[in-house]
């Protein structure tokens, strides 16, 4: 069986000023700066990337991620940020197509596909988010929704591209609601994602790719979720804003 190293990412969303970010990162470095059992990624807002990057430069175990980027290399896109701007700040990961981007900023699978390609071209590792809404889950359409999102978001990708992609399964009904998918529900969805990748892309990539679960992950539920065979990490929102919550998730879920 393939060994997929767990990857835990904190998505701070639109939270933390630069000063607040420094405090949190200093606490995290103290608590988990040497933690080697998982890959750890912090995704602060753009305005704190530079400060967090500096703090993390002597800490190889904690990597920097961004929450979004624009697909173009440069140009007249007021308010946007390009992949090369992120690279210059030693950003290594970028979240693409988060459900909040899809919902509030009208990003569709085609946009996600273009952004993911641009991220890979700049040697950033994209964390591509997929997930169904509550009505879609209740109508038992979640499998179709995930398949459509994956086919659209990863269109044109082969083994080479998929080797650097991380998928985040984030059921929209579980994000910020305190309503977590049960470990069995999450496992079923992750297994389905792997099947879709195998059927439409590549069996090798499907086996190797890491799939994070996201949606109300806490220090209390992380262990059970991450012990499922197809759950390779977590994309954490609310609980990543507090050092104790985030380190609790990492230690509970990843310590052998
Ligand atoms: P949550 O957010 O952990 O606050 O539910 C997860 C996410 O949106 O990435």
Tab-separated table of C-alpha atoms and ligand atoms in Angstrom:
chain	number	residue	atom	x	y	z
A	1	UNK	CA	0.000	0.000	0.000
A	2	UNK	CA	1.189	3.454	-0.868
A	3	UNK	CA	2.257	5.718	1.990
A	4	UNK	CA	0.697	9.163	1.642
A	5	UNK	CA	2.147	11.666	4.115
A	6	UNK	CA	-0.634	13.500	5.921
A	7	UNK	CA	-1.037	17.163	5.057
A	8	UNK	CA	-2.741	19.581	7.426
A	9	UNK	CA	-3.435	23.077	6.148
A	10	UNK	CA	-4.863	26.034	8.024
A	11	UNK	CA	-7.102	28.298	5.942
A	12	UNK	CA	-7.341	31.516	7.905
A	13	UNK	CA	-9.811	33.062	5.443
A	14	UNK	CA	-10.289	36.818	6.000
A	15	UNK	CA	-8.985	36.753	9.555
A	16	UNK	CA	-5.914	38.120	11.367
A	17	UNK	CA	-4.132	41.387	10.847
A	18	UNK	CA	-0.401	41.158	10.279
A	19	UNK	CA	0.241	41.745	13.994
A	20	UNK	CA	-2.199	39.000	14.977
A	21	UNK	CA	-0.703	36.686	12.381
A	22	UNK	CA	2.774	37.096	13.882
A	23	UNK	CA	1.521	36.147	17.345
A	24	UNK	CA	-0.209	33.028	16.058
A	25	UNK	CA	2.752	31.918	13.950
A	26	UNK	CA	5.205	32.426	16.805
A	27	UNK	CA	3.011	30.212	19.001
A	28	UNK	CA	2.760	27.581	16.273
A	29	UNK	CA	6.507	27.545	15.710
A	30	UNK	CA	7.001	26.961	19.426
A	31	UNK	CA	4.458	24.124	19.500
A	32	UNK	CA	4.933	22.335	16.182
A	33	UNK	CA	7.984	23.874	14.526
A	34	UNK	CA	9.775	20.530	14.707
A	35	UNK	CA	6.795	18.291	14.039
A	36	UNK	CA	7.749	15.922	11.270
A	37	UNK	CA	4.907	13.391	11.115
A	38	UNK	CA	2.820	15.532	8.775
A	39	UNK	CA	3.220	18.289	6.244
A	40	UNK	CA	1.905	21.519	7.763
A	41	UNK	CA	0.747	24.479	5.679
A	42	UNK	CA	-0.451	27.903	6.817
A	43	UNK	CA	-2.620	29.983	4.490
A	44	UNK	CA	-2.906	33.522	5.877
A	45	UNK	CA	-4.501	36.419	3.973
A	46	UNK	CA	-2.313	38.052	1.293
A	47	UNK	CA	-1.476	40.980	3.582
A	48	UNK	CA	0.290	38.708	6.075
A	49	UNK	CA	2.142	36.453	3.638
A	50	UNK	CA	5.321	38.464	3.747
A	51	UNK	CA	5.508	38.605	7.562
A	52	UNK	CA	4.601	34.926	7.964
A	53	UNK	CA	7.107	33.974	5.281
A	54	UNK	CA	9.882	35.692	7.202
A	55	UNK	CA	8.925	33.972	10.454
A	56	UNK	CA	8.781	30.576	8.731
A	57	UNK	CA	12.054	30.904	6.855
A	58	UNK	CA	14.077	29.036	9.524
A	59	UNK	CA	11.265	26.472	10.011
A	60	UNK	CA	11.351	23.936	7.184
A	61	UNK	CA	8.483	21.838	8.578
A	62	UNK	CA	5.830	24.542	8.255
A	63	UNK	CA	5.102	25.706	4.721
A	64	UNK	CA	3.365	28.777	3.429
A	65	UNK	CA	0.205	28.728	1.335
A	66	UNK	CA	-2.114	31.332	-0.206
A	67	UNK	CA	-5.902	31.236	-0.299
A	68	UNK	CA	-6.343	32.210	-3.920
A	69	UNK	CA	-4.517	33.594	-6.973
A	70	UNK	CA	-5.327	34.935	-10.391
A	71	UNK	CA	-4.807	32.811	-13.472
A	72	UNK	CA	-2.985	35.457	-15.548
A	73	UNK	CA	0.739	36.072	-15.200
A	74	UNK	CA	0.296	39.851	-14.883
A	75	UNK	CA	-1.816	42.673	-16.267
A	76	UNK	CA	-4.848	44.869	-15.715
A	77	UNK	CA	-6.666	42.834	-13.061
A	78	UNK	CA	-7.270	45.308	-10.272
A	79	UNK	CA	-7.164	43.728	-6.848
A	80	UNK	CA	-5.697	40.431	-7.985
A	81	UNK	CA	-2.457	38.574	-7.181
A	82	UNK	CA	-0.422	36.389	-9.563
A	83	UNK	CA	1.415	33.125	-8.992
A	84	UNK	CA	4.841	34.726	-9.426
A	85	UNK	CA	4.016	37.318	-6.750
A	86	UNK	CA	3.284	34.422	-4.389
A	87	UNK	CA	6.412	32.543	-5.387
A	88	UNK	CA	8.556	35.525	-4.578
A	89	UNK	CA	7.307	35.342	-0.980
A	90	UNK	CA	8.215	31.632	-0.788
A	91	UNK	CA	4.605	30.529	-0.991
A	92	UNK	CA	4.517	26.819	-1.866
A	93	UNK	CA	0.796	25.966	-1.874
A	94	UNK	CA	-2.330	27.715	-3.033
A	95	UNK	CA	-5.964	26.906	-2.300
A	96	UNK	CA	-7.978	26.962	-5.520
A	97	UNK	CA	-11.744	26.912	-5.914
A	98	UNK	CA	-12.707	27.021	-2.259
A	99	UNK	CA	-16.496	26.820	-1.967
A	100	UNK	CA	-16.565	30.423	-0.735
A	101	UNK	CA	-14.766	31.487	-3.948
A	102	UNK	CA	-17.229	29.432	-5.954
A	103	UNK	CA	-20.227	30.831	-4.092
A	104	UNK	CA	-19.363	34.514	-3.576
A	105	UNK	CA	-16.934	35.147	-6.436
A	106	UNK	CA	-18.592	32.981	-9.065
A	107	UNK	CA	-15.639	30.735	-9.766
A	108	UNK	CA	-16.654	27.710	-11.792
A	109	UNK	CA	-14.798	24.536	-12.712
A	110	UNK	CA	-13.326	26.167	-15.835
A	111	UNK	CA	-11.869	29.005	-13.730
A	112	UNK	CA	-10.539	26.494	-11.230
A	113	UNK	CA	-8.940	24.565	-14.088
A	114	UNK	CA	-7.180	27.647	-15.472
A	115	UNK	CA	-5.984	28.728	-12.032
A	116	UNK	CA	-4.735	25.251	-11.208
A	117	UNK	CA	-2.759	25.138	-14.470
A	118	UNK	CA	-1.266	28.568	-13.744
A	119	UNK	CA	-0.323	27.472	-10.228
A	120	UNK	CA	1.426	24.341	-11.501
A	121	UNK	CA	3.240	26.320	-14.186
A	122	UNK	CA	4.656	28.526	-11.417
A	123	UNK	CA	5.612	25.462	-9.338
A	124	UNK	CA	2.988	26.097	-6.700
A	125	UNK	CA	1.112	23.110	-5.340
A	126	UNK	CA	-2.615	23.651	-5.784
A	127	UNK	CA	-5.087	22.476	-3.148
A	128	UNK	CA	-8.145	22.027	-5.347
A	129	UNK	CA	-11.424	22.154	-3.421
A	130	UNK	CA	-14.536	20.195	-4.292
A	131	UNK	CA	-17.697	19.469	-2.353
A	132	UNK	CA	-21.460	19.276	-2.563
A	133	UNK	CA	-24.082	21.560	-1.002
A	134	UNK	CA	-26.712	20.388	1.467
A	135	UNK	CA	-29.525	20.164	-1.136
A	136	UNK	CA	-27.201	18.147	-3.386
A	137	UNK	CA	-26.352	15.785	-0.526
A	138	UNK	CA	-30.016	15.445	0.453
A	139	UNK	CA	-31.024	14.717	-3.136
A	140	UNK	CA	-28.288	12.055	-3.212
A	141	UNK	CA	-26.532	13.831	-6.065
A	142	UNK	CA	-23.183	14.210	-4.323
A	143	UNK	CA	-21.399	11.613	-6.414
A	144	UNK	CA	-22.369	13.321	-9.669
A	145	UNK	CA	-21.483	16.737	-8.287
A	146	UNK	CA	-18.021	15.595	-7.218
A	147	UNK	CA	-17.416	13.849	-10.533
A	148	UNK	CA	-18.395	16.948	-12.530
A	149	UNK	CA	-16.235	19.208	-10.360
A	150	UNK	CA	-13.216	16.925	-10.627
A	151	UNK	CA	-13.514	16.405	-14.377
A	152	UNK	CA	-13.880	20.144	-14.969
A	153	UNK	CA	-11.319	21.353	-12.463
A	154	UNK	CA	-8.634	18.888	-13.549
A	155	UNK	CA	-9.404	18.786	-17.289
A	156	UNK	CA	-6.349	17.980	-19.378
A	157	UNK	CA	-4.272	16.725	-16.447
A	158	UNK	CA	-2.133	13.589	-16.505
A	159	UNK	CA	0.194	11.870	-14.035
A	160	UNK	CA	2.742	14.657	-14.226
A	161	UNK	CA	0.289	17.416	-13.216
A	162	UNK	CA	-1.608	15.328	-10.687
A	163	UNK	CA	1.618	14.461	-8.850
A	164	UNK	CA	1.652	18.007	-7.466
A	165	UNK	CA	-2.078	18.434	-6.873
A	166	UNK	CA	-3.825	18.004	-3.541
A	167	UNK	CA	-7.591	17.617	-3.441
A	168	UNK	CA	-9.681	18.957	-0.574
A	169	UNK	CA	-13.101	17.404	-0.124
A	170	UNK	CA	-15.152	20.032	1.655
A	171	UNK	CA	-18.870	19.360	1.849
A	172	UNK	CA	-20.331	22.875	1.823
A	173	UNK	CA	-22.851	21.941	4.522
A	174	UNK	CA	-19.999	21.155	6.922
A	175	UNK	CA	-17.983	24.360	6.460
A	176	UNK	CA	-18.116	26.684	9.445
A	177	UNK	CA	-21.337	25.059	10.610
A	178	UNK	CA	-20.015	22.807	13.347
A	179	UNK	CA	-21.663	19.980	11.420
A	180	UNK	CA	-18.880	17.576	10.467
A	181	UNK	CA	-19.322	14.773	7.979
A	182	UNK	CA	-19.145	11.509	9.892
A	183	UNK	CA	-15.908	9.599	9.346
A	184	UNK	CA	-17.884	7.034	7.325
A	185	UNK	CA	-19.504	9.716	5.139
A	186	UNK	CA	-16.175	11.424	4.550
A	187	UNK	CA	-14.430	8.133	3.788
A	188	UNK	CA	-17.150	7.227	1.281
A	189	UNK	CA	-16.679	10.548	-0.519
A	190	UNK	CA	-12.876	10.277	-0.517
A	191	UNK	CA	-13.067	6.758	-1.885
A	192	UNK	CA	-15.405	8.003	-4.604
A	193	UNK	CA	-12.994	10.834	-5.481
A	194	UNK	CA	-10.226	8.264	-5.928
A	195	UNK	CA	-12.507	6.145	-8.122
A	196	UNK	CA	-13.391	9.142	-10.295
A	197	UNK	CA	-9.707	9.997	-10.682
A	198	UNK	CA	-8.902	6.405	-11.572
A	199	UNK	CA	-11.700	6.204	-14.125
A	200	UNK	CA	-11.107	9.589	-15.762
A	201	UNK	CA	-7.435	10.347	-15.240
A	202	UNK	CA	-4.946	7.755	-14.050
A	203	UNK	CA	-4.893	4.782	-11.697
A	204	UNK	CA	-1.402	5.696	-10.479
A	205	UNK	CA	-2.333	9.286	-9.736
A	206	UNK	CA	-5.550	8.198	-8.017
A	207	UNK	CA	-3.559	6.013	-5.678
A	208	UNK	CA	-0.866	8.584	-4.933
A	209	UNK	CA	-2.876	11.796	-4.659
A	210	UNK	CA	-3.560	13.198	-1.213
A	211	UNK	CA	-7.151	14.056	-0.372
A	212	UNK	CA	-7.809	16.348	2.571
A	213	UNK	CA	-11.104	16.535	4.397
A	214	UNK	CA	-12.402	19.987	5.325
A	215	UNK	CA	-15.481	21.123	7.221
A	216	UNK	CA	-15.607	21.782	10.973
A	217	UNK	CA	-12.475	19.775	11.748
A	218	UNK	CA	-11.460	20.145	15.402
A	219	UNK	CA	-8.900	18.654	17.769
A	220	UNK	CA	-11.708	16.401	19.011
A	221	UNK	CA	-12.848	14.894	15.706
A	222	UNK	CA	-9.594	14.963	13.718
A	223	UNK	CA	-8.186	11.636	14.864
A	224	UNK	CA	-11.199	9.605	13.861
A	225	UNK	CA	-11.545	11.357	10.503
A	226	UNK	CA	-7.882	11.068	9.629
A	227	UNK	CA	-7.695	7.417	10.600
A	228	UNK	CA	-9.925	6.554	7.637
A	229	UNK	CA	-7.957	4.899	4.825
A	230	UNK	CA	-8.622	7.511	2.122
A	231	UNK	CA	-8.390	10.647	4.270
A	232	UNK	CA	-4.874	12.032	3.950
A	233	UNK	CA	-5.140	15.266	5.853
A	234	UNK	CA	-7.339	18.194	6.720
A	235	UNK	CA	-8.073	21.683	5.463
A	236	UNK	CA	-8.953	23.523	8.632
A	237	UNK	CA	-10.782	26.845	8.838
A	238	UNK	CA	-12.063	28.073	12.206
A	239	UNK	CA	-9.908	25.801	14.362
A	240	UNK	CA	-6.718	26.977	12.621
A	241	UNK	CA	-7.129	30.506	14.012
A	242	UNK	CA	-6.038	29.427	17.431
A	243	UNK	CA	-2.678	27.788	18.209
A	244	UNK	CA	-4.135	25.264	20.651
A	245	UNK	CA	-6.874	24.204	18.263
A	246	UNK	CA	-4.558	23.779	15.300
A	247	UNK	CA	-1.740	22.027	17.149
A	248	UNK	CA	-4.358	19.816	18.819
A	249	UNK	CA	-5.552	18.664	15.413
A	250	UNK	CA	-2.031	17.964	14.221
A	251	UNK	CA	-0.923	16.128	17.342
A	252	UNK	CA	-4.130	14.146	17.832
A	253	UNK	CA	-4.390	13.094	14.214
A	254	UNK	CA	-0.807	12.580	13.150
A	255	UNK	CA	1.265	11.423	16.128
A	256	UNK	CA	2.012	7.752	15.690
B	1	LIG	P1	-14.107	25.232	8.852
B	1	LIG	O1	-13.642	25.678	7.378
B	1	LIG	O2	-13.026	24.339	9.400
B	1	LIG	O3	-14.246	26.515	9.609
B	1	LIG	O4	-15.398	24.505	8.697
B	1	LIG	C1	-12.989	24.785	6.527
B	1	LIG	C2	-12.689	25.463	5.200
B	1	LIG	O5	-13.540	26.227	4.718
B	1	LIG	O6	-11.603	25.274	4.615
